[in-house]
Amino acid sequence: MTQEVDIVIFGGMGDLSLRKLLPALYRSELEHRFSDNSRIFLTCQGDADRGRRQRQVEQGLKTYLLSGEFNEDLWTRFAERLHYVDLDINDLQAGWTQFAERLDQHRACVRLFYLAIPPSLFGVACKHLAETQLVTPESRVVVEKPLGYDGASANAINTEIAAFFPESSIYRIDHYLGKETVQNLLALRFSNSLFEHLWDSKTIAHVQITIAETVGVEARAGFYDKAGALRDMVQNHLLQLLCLVAMEPPHKLDAENIRDEKLKVLKALRPITGDQVTAFTVRGQYVAAEGPAGEHLPSYVDELGQGSTTETFVAIRAHIDNWRWAGVPFYLRTGKRMKERFAEIVVQFKPVSHAVYDSPLANSLEPNRLNIRLQPEEGIKLTLMTNKFNAEREGLKPVALNLNFAETFNYKAGDAYKRLLIDAIDGNPSLFIHRREVDRAWQWADPIAEAWARGYSPLHIYRAGSWGPRAADDLPAADGNRWFQAL
Ligand code: BG6
């Protein structure tokens, strides 16, 4: 759909904007998503010289788009939409009036205010938008995580925004929900009777969700050291994925129903407090090691430039206390500087109820497994037991039914931000987080962070480039399970 829209990115020349938002908007331009008179305003403080800023954006696109994606003609078309605004967000006297006049040239269109700025500025940005009467009924505000450091600070931020925007106009991004396979998880669950009938504790033994990264903390050490992996990844991305795996089928696939069902999962998450934090959570931090090509992989402390007890790895054994999932462990795991980059949900089914094969065949039986791969490639793999073909001896062998989205649909890896930005412009909040979800997710994460702060779990070290601390293996091992590392 082609929309007339004015997009304002506060922090328009910042890292998030250059790395993710502008490439996503550029790709939307390629798909003719915007009407001719749609505009993109990039606010920055200080020099808004058009020529200089334009070159910076062009350079950013060349760096962050995939190779071959940058195209001079498309850039010319896209560049015409870009406007640079010198704005001190804090100071209503500095630039806001001129900015309001420029924006008000189009009053009827959709307005998208993207707050790619520190959360400490969210309140004042919204207040000044309201005071300059820029908030129209067709205005939406998009906010990025981190939404707070804990439940209390998240609540304070949400309250500040809510003073100027109704909940229905607030779009809280979790970019994991924009990933193509996440959409496919919903399709897999709710359009295949095969799976829906098997999707509970009668058939499923456990679920594991891993987001492993090979990068360290990169340029965000300051932010990361205050947050750590629990706040940066678990409270949001991992819990959102868990919700989509575990939620009841919504009555309709619309925003209200999807978000209600996700909220019920968050409410049913068993709290992990006190001593249980020691038993059910593992936190780790990477130390220097040699990489696969003999390169030096620095420690977290070296990257940070100072000592720290912040976790760069977390593993948790979670439980959902409801009828469907009683007794099924959900193992969650994420870390920086791990051996490989991948994000995957693994659904491990129970073994067959009666072994018809005698030994030794019976020993080769493995339970079925469904791997839902989010990245780097996107796909779904179902492992079934089959009889070995042309084998010298008869035998059973696990074989995979493999659906690789890139090959099957002949498409390049999707852009989660593009998908979410278009949804926000179209006014579809299904893949955005409701305030109640944010609150509930913090209610579950806060006691873990507090117990860690009181020393309930030791900080385990792991070698950069490994699969994380050994102690993380003990979590599934205590139930007779193990982590699956890669497809
Ligand atoms: C962000 C985290 O939300 O997600 C980063 O703040 C992390 O620390 C990133 O690197 C991972 O996203 P993706 O899509 O690259 O897996």
Short mmCIF file of C-alpha atoms and ligand atoms in Angstrom, two decimals:
data_model
loop_
_atom_site.label_atom_id
_atom_site.label_comp_id
_atom_site.label_asym_id
_atom_site.label_seq_id
_atom_site.Cartn_x
_atom_site.Cartn_y
_atom_site.Cartn_z
CA MET A 1 0.00 0.00 0.00
CA THR A 2 1.35 3.48 -0.87
CA GLN A 3 0.96 5.85 2.06
CA GLU A 4 1.35 9.56 2.47
CA VAL A 5 3.46 9.81 5.58
CA ASP A 6 5.82 12.15 7.37
CA ILE A 7 8.40 10.21 9.32
CA VAL A 8 10.42 12.03 11.95
CA ILE A 9 13.42 10.23 13.39
CA PHE A 10 14.61 11.89 16.57
CA GLY A 11 18.28 10.98 16.72
CA GLY A 12 18.18 10.78 12.93
CA MET A 13 21.95 10.81 12.48
CA GLY A 14 22.60 8.31 15.30
CA ASP A 15 23.74 4.72 15.15
CA LEU A 16 20.30 3.07 15.15
CA SER A 17 19.05 5.37 12.43
CA LEU A 18 22.05 4.89 10.13
CA ARG A 19 22.40 1.16 10.75
CA LYS A 20 18.80 -0.01 10.78
CA LEU A 21 16.12 2.63 10.19
CA LEU A 22 17.43 4.35 7.07
CA PRO A 23 18.29 1.06 5.30
CA ALA A 24 14.77 -0.17 6.17
CA LEU A 25 13.20 3.02 4.78
CA TYR A 26 15.39 2.82 1.69
CA ARG A 27 14.12 -0.74 1.09
CA SER A 28 10.57 0.50 1.55
CA GLU A 29 11.27 3.13 -1.11
CA LEU A 30 12.33 0.36 -3.45
CA GLU A 31 8.90 -1.20 -2.91
CA HIS A 32 7.16 2.15 -3.59
CA ARG A 33 5.66 2.23 -0.11
CA PHE A 34 5.55 6.03 0.10
CA SER A 35 3.54 8.55 -1.92
CA ASP A 36 5.52 11.19 -3.83
CA ASN A 37 5.08 13.89 -1.22
CA SER A 38 5.98 11.75 1.81
CA ARG A 39 8.90 13.12 3.79
CA ILE A 40 11.53 11.85 6.21
CA PHE A 41 12.89 14.29 8.79
CA LEU A 42 16.13 13.48 10.56
CA THR A 43 16.74 15.52 13.65
CA CYS A 44 20.24 16.19 14.87
CA GLN A 45 21.78 18.67 17.17
CA GLY A 46 24.11 21.24 15.69
CA ASP A 47 25.08 21.22 12.07
CA ALA A 48 22.15 20.33 9.81
CA ASP A 49 24.03 21.25 6.63
CA ARG A 50 22.15 19.35 3.94
CA GLY A 51 25.11 18.46 1.73
CA ARG A 52 27.19 17.12 4.58
CA ARG A 53 24.34 15.17 6.19
CA GLN A 54 23.28 13.79 2.83
CA ARG A 55 26.77 12.40 2.26
CA GLN A 56 26.73 10.84 5.74
CA VAL A 57 23.42 9.07 5.05
CA GLU A 58 24.64 7.91 1.63
CA GLN A 59 27.76 6.51 3.24
CA GLY A 60 25.67 4.83 5.93
CA LEU A 61 23.48 3.14 3.33
CA LYS A 62 26.50 1.94 1.38
CA THR A 63 27.90 0.47 4.59
CA TYR A 64 24.79 -1.11 6.06
CA LEU A 65 22.82 -2.28 3.01
CA LEU A 66 23.69 -5.67 1.63
CA SER A 67 26.15 -5.71 -1.21
CA GLY A 68 24.44 -4.82 -4.49
CA GLU A 69 21.45 -3.20 -2.78
CA PHE A 70 22.60 0.40 -3.18
CA ASN A 71 21.44 1.90 -6.42
CA GLU A 72 22.18 5.48 -7.60
CA ASP A 73 18.73 6.11 -9.13
CA LEU A 74 16.91 4.86 -6.09
CA TRP A 75 19.20 6.88 -3.85
CA THR A 76 18.35 10.04 -5.84
CA ARG A 77 14.65 9.39 -5.34
CA PHE A 78 15.08 8.55 -1.66
CA ALA A 79 17.43 11.48 -0.97
CA GLU A 80 14.77 13.96 -2.10
CA ARG A 81 12.58 12.93 0.81
CA LEU A 82 15.23 13.55 3.42
CA HIS A 83 15.10 16.74 5.47
CA TYR A 84 17.56 17.62 8.20
CA VAL A 85 16.41 19.45 11.30
CA ASP A 86 18.70 21.08 13.81
CA LEU A 87 16.80 20.50 17.02
CA ASP A 88 17.65 20.56 20.69
CA ILE A 89 14.97 18.21 22.00
CA ASN A 90 15.19 19.71 25.49
CA ASP A 91 14.82 23.32 24.48
CA LEU A 92 11.45 24.46 23.17
CA GLN A 93 12.97 27.75 21.99
CA ALA A 94 15.65 26.10 19.89
CA GLY A 95 14.31 24.98 16.55
CA TRP A 96 10.91 23.56 17.54
CA THR A 97 8.86 26.42 16.03
CA GLN A 98 10.54 26.21 12.62
CA PHE A 99 10.31 22.41 12.75
CA ALA A 100 6.58 22.62 13.54
CA GLU A 101 6.03 24.98 10.61
CA ARG A 102 7.77 22.59 8.22
CA LEU A 103 5.85 19.60 9.47
CA ASP A 104 2.53 21.40 9.38
CA GLN A 105 2.83 21.88 5.62
CA HIS A 106 1.23 18.40 5.53
CA ARG A 107 -1.26 18.10 8.35
CA ALA A 108 -3.54 15.40 7.09
CA CYS A 109 -1.07 12.57 6.54
CA VAL A 110 0.13 9.86 8.92
CA ARG A 111 2.89 11.08 11.23
CA LEU A 112 5.39 8.66 12.61
CA PHE A 113 7.64 9.95 15.39
CA TYR A 114 10.48 7.51 15.93
CA LEU A 115 12.34 8.10 19.20
CA ALA A 116 15.84 6.80 18.38
CA ILE A 117 17.15 8.68 21.41
CA PRO A 118 17.95 7.76 25.03
CA PRO A 119 14.80 6.94 27.06
CA SER A 120 15.62 9.84 29.39
CA LEU A 121 14.53 12.13 26.50
CA PHE A 122 11.30 10.28 25.60
CA GLY A 123 9.15 12.31 27.99
CA VAL A 124 10.43 15.70 26.95
CA ALA A 125 10.26 14.85 23.23
CA CYS A 126 6.60 13.81 23.58
CA LYS A 127 5.81 16.88 25.69
CA HIS A 128 7.30 19.25 23.13
CA LEU A 129 5.50 17.48 20.28
CA ALA A 130 2.26 18.05 22.14
CA GLU A 131 3.05 21.66 23.06
CA THR A 132 3.85 22.53 19.45
CA GLN A 133 0.56 20.84 18.50
CA LEU A 134 2.23 18.36 16.23
CA VAL A 135 0.35 15.36 17.61
CA THR A 136 -2.58 14.73 15.29
CA PRO A 137 -5.12 11.88 15.48
CA GLU A 138 -3.04 10.15 12.78
CA SER A 139 0.21 10.39 14.77
CA ARG A 140 2.10 7.41 16.12
CA VAL A 141 5.14 7.30 18.34
CA VAL A 142 7.61 4.46 18.00
CA VAL A 143 9.95 3.64 20.87
CA GLU A 144 12.90 1.33 21.08
CA LYS A 145 14.13 -0.76 23.92
CA PRO A 146 15.66 -0.46 26.45
CA LEU A 147 12.36 0.53 27.98
CA GLY A 148 13.78 1.01 31.42
CA TYR A 149 16.25 -0.73 33.64
CA ASP A 150 13.62 -2.47 35.75
CA GLY A 151 9.87 -2.49 36.26
CA ALA A 152 9.79 0.83 38.07
CA SER A 153 11.82 2.77 35.51
CA ALA A 154 9.92 1.19 32.60
CA ASN A 155 6.68 2.22 34.23
CA ALA A 156 7.95 5.77 34.65
CA ILE A 157 8.91 5.97 30.95
CA ASN A 158 5.59 4.51 29.83
CA THR A 159 3.72 6.97 32.06
CA GLU A 160 5.61 9.92 30.56
CA ILE A 161 4.73 8.86 27.02
CA ALA A 162 1.14 8.07 27.98
CA ALA A 163 0.65 11.67 29.10
CA PHE A 164 0.78 12.73 25.44
CA PHE A 165 -0.11 9.67 23.35
CA PRO A 166 -2.91 7.13 23.87
CA GLU A 167 -1.78 3.51 24.20
CA SER A 168 -3.23 2.79 20.73
CA SER A 169 -0.72 5.25 19.19
CA ILE A 170 2.34 3.91 21.04
CA TYR A 171 4.37 1.36 19.08
CA ARG A 172 7.01 -0.36 21.24
CA ILE A 173 9.41 -2.15 18.94
CA ASP A 174 10.95 -5.54 19.57
CA HIS A 175 12.72 -6.14 16.28
CA TYR A 176 12.68 -9.91 16.84
CA LEU A 177 8.95 -9.86 16.18
CA GLY A 178 9.64 -8.46 12.70
CA LYS A 179 11.78 -11.42 11.68
CA GLU A 180 10.21 -13.51 8.94
CA THR A 181 10.43 -16.82 10.77
CA VAL A 182 8.56 -15.36 13.70
CA GLN A 183 5.65 -14.72 11.33
CA ASN A 184 6.07 -18.23 10.11
CA LEU A 185 5.94 -19.58 13.63
CA LEU A 186 2.42 -18.19 13.86
CA ALA A 187 1.55 -19.67 10.46
CA LEU A 188 3.06 -23.00 11.44
CA ARG A 189 1.12 -23.16 14.69
CA PHE A 190 -2.20 -21.77 13.61
CA SER A 191 -2.66 -22.97 10.06
CA ASN A 192 -1.54 -26.58 10.44
CA SER A 193 -3.82 -28.80 12.46
CA LEU A 194 -0.96 -31.26 12.60
CA PHE A 195 1.02 -29.11 14.98
CA GLU A 196 -1.74 -27.52 17.00
CA HIS A 197 -2.90 -30.94 18.16
CA LEU A 198 0.58 -31.86 19.30
CA TRP A 199 1.45 -28.56 20.91
CA ASP A 200 1.30 -29.31 24.63
CA SER A 201 2.84 -31.20 27.51
CA LYS A 202 1.35 -34.51 26.37
CA THR A 203 3.61 -34.57 23.32
CA ILE A 204 6.31 -31.98 23.89
CA ALA A 205 9.16 -32.80 26.27
CA HIS A 206 10.87 -29.43 26.36
CA VAL A 207 11.49 -26.25 24.38
CA GLN A 208 14.76 -24.39 24.01
CA ILE A 209 15.27 -20.89 22.69
CA THR A 210 18.78 -19.68 21.90
CA ILE A 211 20.03 -16.36 20.60
CA ALA A 212 23.78 -16.73 20.24
CA GLU A 213 25.92 -13.86 18.96
CA THR A 214 29.55 -13.87 17.91
CA VAL A 215 30.01 -10.14 18.35
CA GLY A 216 31.18 -8.57 21.59
CA VAL A 217 29.70 -5.37 22.97
CA GLU A 218 30.88 -3.29 19.99
CA ALA A 219 30.46 0.47 20.39
CA ARG A 220 27.75 0.19 23.05
CA ALA A 221 29.86 -0.81 26.04
CA GLY A 222 28.58 2.06 28.18
CA PHE A 223 24.95 1.08 27.71
CA TYR A 224 25.60 -2.64 27.79
CA ASP A 225 27.54 -2.65 31.01
CA LYS A 226 24.56 -1.12 32.82
CA ALA A 227 22.09 -3.49 31.18
CA GLY A 228 23.72 -6.93 30.76
CA ALA A 229 22.26 -9.83 28.82
CA LEU A 230 19.21 -10.30 31.06
CA ARG A 231 17.90 -6.80 30.41
CA ASP A 232 19.26 -6.47 26.88
CA MET A 233 17.98 -9.76 25.48
CA VAL A 234 16.01 -11.96 27.88
CA GLN A 235 13.44 -9.51 29.25
CA ASN A 236 12.38 -8.64 25.71
CA HIS A 237 13.48 -10.77 22.73
CA LEU A 238 13.62 -14.17 24.43
CA LEU A 239 10.42 -13.69 26.40
CA GLN A 240 8.59 -12.51 23.28
CA LEU A 241 9.67 -15.62 21.40
CA LEU A 242 8.64 -17.77 24.34
CA CYS A 243 5.22 -16.10 24.32
CA LEU A 244 4.70 -16.87 20.63
CA VAL A 245 5.65 -20.51 21.11
CA ALA A 246 3.52 -20.96 24.22
CA MET A 247 0.44 -18.78 23.74
CA GLU A 248 -3.03 -20.16 23.22
CA PRO A 249 -4.45 -19.78 19.71
CA PRO A 250 -5.89 -16.27 19.61
CA HIS A 251 -9.51 -15.99 18.63
CA LYS A 252 -8.35 -13.77 15.72
CA LEU A 253 -4.85 -12.87 14.54
CA ASP A 254 -5.22 -9.20 15.38
CA ALA A 255 -3.27 -6.96 17.72
CA GLU A 256 -5.66 -7.10 20.65
CA ASN A 257 -6.02 -10.87 20.66
CA ILE A 258 -2.38 -11.68 20.01
CA ARG A 259 -1.24 -9.33 22.75
CA ASP A 260 -3.85 -10.65 25.20
CA GLU A 261 -2.66 -14.21 24.65
CA LYS A 262 1.00 -13.26 25.02
CA LEU A 263 0.16 -11.46 28.24
CA LYS A 264 -1.46 -14.61 29.65
CA VAL A 265 1.79 -16.50 29.06
CA LEU A 266 3.79 -13.82 30.84
CA LYS A 267 1.36 -13.98 33.76
CA ALA A 268 1.75 -17.76 33.92
CA LEU A 269 5.57 -17.68 33.95
CA ARG A 270 6.67 -19.20 37.22
CA PRO A 271 8.57 -16.60 39.28
CA ILE A 272 12.22 -17.43 39.91
CA THR A 273 13.25 -15.97 43.22
CA GLY A 274 15.79 -16.39 46.01
CA ASP A 275 17.45 -19.84 46.04
CA GLN A 276 15.72 -20.85 42.81
CA VAL A 277 17.78 -18.18 41.07
CA THR A 278 20.89 -20.18 41.93
CA ALA A 279 19.33 -23.41 40.73
CA PHE A 280 17.57 -22.21 37.57
CA THR A 281 19.75 -19.43 36.17
CA VAL A 282 23.33 -19.25 35.00
CA ARG A 283 25.14 -16.03 34.23
CA GLY A 284 28.48 -15.72 32.58
CA GLN A 285 31.04 -13.32 31.21
CA TYR A 286 33.52 -13.99 28.40
CA VAL A 287 37.26 -14.01 28.88
CA ALA A 288 39.95 -13.67 26.21
CA ALA A 289 40.62 -16.65 23.98
CA GLU A 290 42.02 -17.57 20.61
CA GLY A 291 39.51 -17.49 17.75
CA PRO A 292 39.07 -20.24 15.13
CA ALA A 293 41.61 -18.58 12.79
CA GLY A 294 44.12 -18.04 15.57
CA GLU A 295 42.97 -14.45 16.10
CA HIS A 296 42.84 -12.90 19.54
CA LEU A 297 39.34 -12.54 20.94
CA PRO A 298 39.43 -9.99 23.76
CA SER A 299 37.69 -10.39 27.09
CA TYR A 300 34.62 -8.37 27.99
CA VAL A 301 36.62 -6.47 30.58
CA ASP A 302 39.24 -5.56 27.95
CA GLU A 303 36.58 -4.37 25.56
CA LEU A 304 34.99 -2.33 28.30
CA GLY A 305 38.29 -0.95 29.54
CA GLN A 306 37.48 -1.57 33.21
CA GLY A 307 36.51 -4.34 35.64
CA SER A 308 32.87 -5.41 35.62
CA THR A 309 30.54 -8.09 36.93
CA THR A 310 27.93 -7.58 34.18
CA GLU A 311 26.73 -10.78 32.56
CA THR A 312 27.26 -11.27 28.82
CA PHE A 313 25.62 -14.69 28.89
CA VAL A 314 22.44 -15.96 30.51
CA ALA A 315 20.79 -19.37 30.60
CA ILE A 316 17.51 -19.93 32.40
CA ARG A 317 15.23 -22.86 33.00
CA ALA A 318 11.71 -21.43 32.94
CA HIS A 319 8.30 -22.95 33.52
CA ILE A 320 4.85 -21.88 32.44
CA ASP A 321 2.31 -22.77 35.06
CA ASN A 322 -0.76 -23.49 33.03
CA TRP A 323 -2.73 -26.47 31.76
CA ARG A 324 -0.97 -26.71 28.41
CA TRP A 325 2.61 -26.51 29.59
CA ALA A 326 2.61 -28.16 33.02
CA GLY A 327 5.95 -29.88 33.58
CA VAL A 328 7.56 -28.73 30.29
CA PRO A 329 10.87 -26.90 30.84
CA PHE A 330 11.63 -23.92 28.61
CA TYR A 331 15.39 -23.44 28.42
CA LEU A 332 16.40 -19.92 27.41
CA ARG A 333 19.93 -18.97 26.47
CA THR A 334 21.70 -15.97 25.01
CA GLY A 335 25.24 -14.68 24.94
CA LYS A 336 27.77 -12.47 23.24
CA ARG A 337 31.00 -13.79 21.72
CA MET A 338 29.71 -17.30 21.38
CA LYS A 339 30.97 -19.85 18.93
CA GLU A 340 28.42 -19.25 16.17
CA ARG A 341 25.76 -16.69 15.42
CA PHE A 342 22.36 -18.27 15.39
CA ALA A 343 18.90 -17.82 16.79
CA GLU A 344 16.69 -20.84 17.02
CA ILE A 345 13.68 -22.31 18.77
CA VAL A 346 13.86 -26.06 19.29
CA VAL A 347 10.76 -28.04 20.15
CA GLN A 348 11.73 -31.46 21.43
CA PHE A 349 8.94 -34.02 21.29
CA LYS A 350 8.60 -36.94 23.70
CA PRO A 351 9.82 -40.42 22.76
CA VAL A 352 7.31 -42.88 21.30
CA SER A 353 5.23 -44.42 24.03
CA HIS A 354 6.10 -48.03 23.29
CA ALA A 355 9.25 -49.38 21.64
CA VAL A 356 8.31 -51.92 18.97
CA TYR A 357 11.90 -52.33 17.84
CA ASP A 358 14.20 -54.63 19.71
CA SER A 359 17.70 -53.77 20.70
CA PRO A 360 20.02 -52.69 19.02
CA LEU A 361 17.51 -50.89 16.75
CA ALA A 362 15.63 -49.56 19.73
CA ASN A 363 18.82 -47.79 20.87
CA SER A 364 18.99 -45.69 17.71
CA LEU A 365 15.49 -44.29 18.20
CA GLU A 366 15.51 -40.53 18.73
CA PRO A 367 12.46 -38.43 19.58
CA ASN A 368 11.20 -36.04 16.87
CA ARG A 369 12.45 -32.49 16.93
CA LEU A 370 11.28 -29.28 15.32
CA ASN A 371 13.91 -26.58 14.75
CA ILE A 372 12.63 -23.14 13.92
CA ARG A 373 15.63 -21.18 12.72
CA LEU A 374 15.44 -17.38 12.84
CA GLN A 375 18.95 -16.56 11.73
CA PRO A 376 21.39 -16.44 10.04
CA GLU A 377 19.32 -18.36 7.49
CA GLU A 378 15.59 -18.70 8.07
CA GLY A 379 13.97 -22.10 7.99
CA ILE A 380 12.09 -24.90 9.65
CA LYS A 381 13.40 -28.41 10.07
CA LEU A 382 11.47 -31.40 11.32
CA THR A 383 13.53 -34.43 12.27
CA LEU A 384 11.82 -37.79 11.80
CA MET A 385 13.03 -41.33 12.28
CA THR A 386 13.30 -43.38 9.08
CA ASN A 387 14.67 -46.70 8.04
CA LYS A 388 18.20 -46.40 6.62
CA PHE A 389 18.14 -46.64 2.83
CA ASN A 390 20.59 -48.98 1.10
CA ALA A 391 22.23 -49.58 4.41
CA GLU A 392 24.29 -52.72 4.74
CA ARG A 393 22.45 -53.48 7.90
CA GLU A 394 18.93 -52.57 8.75
CA GLY A 395 18.77 -49.53 11.01
CA LEU A 396 16.92 -46.42 12.03
CA LYS A 397 18.19 -42.96 11.29
CA PRO A 398 16.96 -39.44 12.05
CA VAL A 399 16.32 -37.56 8.79
CA ALA A 400 15.25 -33.96 8.41
CA LEU A 401 12.39 -32.48 6.43
CA ASN A 402 13.96 -29.16 5.66
CA LEU A 403 12.24 -25.95 4.63
CA ASN A 404 14.73 -23.24 3.79
CA PHE A 405 12.78 -20.03 3.21
CA ALA A 406 15.42 -18.36 1.04
CA GLU A 407 15.53 -21.30 -1.37
CA THR A 408 11.83 -22.09 -1.33
CA PHE A 409 10.61 -18.55 -1.83
CA ASN A 410 13.69 -17.25 -3.63
CA TYR A 411 14.06 -14.21 -1.41
CA LYS A 412 16.84 -12.46 0.47
CA ALA A 413 16.92 -12.35 4.26
CA GLY A 414 14.07 -10.14 5.40
CA ASP A 415 14.47 -6.83 7.13
CA ALA A 416 12.68 -6.87 10.48
CA TYR A 417 12.80 -3.08 10.82
CA LYS A 418 11.27 -2.55 7.40
CA ARG A 419 8.39 -4.83 8.23
CA LEU A 420 7.78 -3.13 11.58
CA LEU A 421 8.09 0.41 10.22
CA ILE A 422 5.56 -0.37 7.51
CA ASP A 423 3.22 -1.91 10.08
CA ALA A 424 3.52 1.21 12.24
CA ILE A 425 2.78 3.46 9.24
CA ASP A 426 -0.20 1.28 8.32
CA GLY A 427 -1.45 1.44 11.93
CA ASN A 428 -1.09 -2.27 12.64
CA PRO A 429 0.26 -2.79 16.17
CA SER A 430 0.04 -6.62 16.20
CA LEU A 431 3.80 -7.04 16.29
CA PHE A 432 4.43 -4.32 18.85
CA ILE A 433 4.49 -4.72 22.60
CA HIS A 434 1.68 -3.54 24.82
CA ARG A 435 2.52 -1.70 28.02
CA ARG A 436 1.06 -4.53 30.10
CA GLU A 437 3.48 -6.98 28.48
CA VAL A 438 6.43 -4.75 29.33
CA ASP A 439 5.28 -4.58 32.96
CA ARG A 440 4.79 -8.33 33.24
CA ALA A 441 8.11 -9.16 31.62
CA TRP A 442 9.87 -6.93 34.14
CA GLN A 443 7.94 -8.48 37.02
CA TRP A 444 9.49 -11.79 36.04
CA ALA A 445 13.00 -10.48 35.27
CA ASP A 446 13.39 -8.10 38.22
CA PRO A 447 13.68 -10.74 40.99
CA ILE A 448 16.37 -12.54 38.99
CA ALA A 449 18.40 -9.35 38.58
CA GLU A 450 17.90 -8.51 42.25
CA ALA A 451 19.00 -11.96 43.42
CA TRP A 452 22.09 -11.75 41.22
CA ALA A 453 22.89 -8.36 42.70
CA ARG A 454 22.70 -9.99 46.14
CA GLY A 455 25.17 -12.64 45.00
CA TYR A 456 22.78 -15.60 44.60
CA SER A 457 24.47 -16.89 41.43
CA PRO A 458 28.19 -16.84 40.77
CA LEU A 459 29.40 -15.13 37.62
CA HIS A 460 30.85 -17.98 35.54
CA ILE A 461 33.50 -17.23 33.01
CA TYR A 462 33.50 -18.65 29.48
CA ARG A 463 36.01 -18.46 26.72
CA ALA A 464 35.18 -16.01 23.95
CA GLY A 465 34.23 -18.11 20.93
CA SER A 466 32.78 -20.98 23.00
CA TRP A 467 29.21 -22.08 23.73
CA GLY A 468 29.18 -20.36 27.09
CA PRO A 469 30.01 -21.50 30.63
CA ARG A 470 29.92 -25.21 31.44
CA ALA A 471 27.42 -24.52 34.19
CA ALA A 472 24.86 -23.71 31.48
CA ASP A 473 24.96 -27.34 30.34
CA ASP A 474 23.89 -28.44 33.80
CA LEU A 475 20.50 -26.74 33.47
CA PRO A 476 19.09 -29.08 30.80
CA ALA A 477 21.32 -31.94 32.00
CA ALA A 478 19.50 -31.92 35.35
CA ASP A 479 16.41 -33.04 33.39
CA GLY A 480 18.33 -35.47 31.18
CA ASN A 481 18.45 -32.99 28.28
CA ARG A 482 21.13 -31.08 26.39
CA TRP A 483 21.44 -27.91 24.34
CA PHE A 484 21.28 -28.27 20.57
CA GLN A 485 24.03 -26.11 19.16
CA ALA A 486 23.34 -25.71 15.48
CA LEU A 487 21.23 -27.15 12.67
C1 BG6 B 1 19.51 -5.82 20.33
C2 BG6 B 1 20.49 -5.89 21.47
O1 BG6 B 1 18.20 -5.63 20.81
O2 BG6 B 1 19.55 -7.04 19.60
C3 BG6 B 1 21.88 -6.17 20.96
O3 BG6 B 1 20.46 -4.65 22.16
C4 BG6 B 1 21.90 -7.39 20.10
O4 BG6 B 1 22.81 -6.30 22.03
C5 BG6 B 1 20.82 -7.31 19.02
O5 BG6 B 1 23.18 -7.50 19.48
C6 BG6 B 1 20.70 -8.64 18.29
O6 BG6 B 1 19.84 -8.48 17.20
P1 BG6 B 1 19.99 -9.41 15.91
O7 BG6 B 1 18.77 -9.12 15.10
O8 BG6 B 1 21.27 -9.01 15.26
O9 BG6 B 1 20.04 -10.81 16.43
#
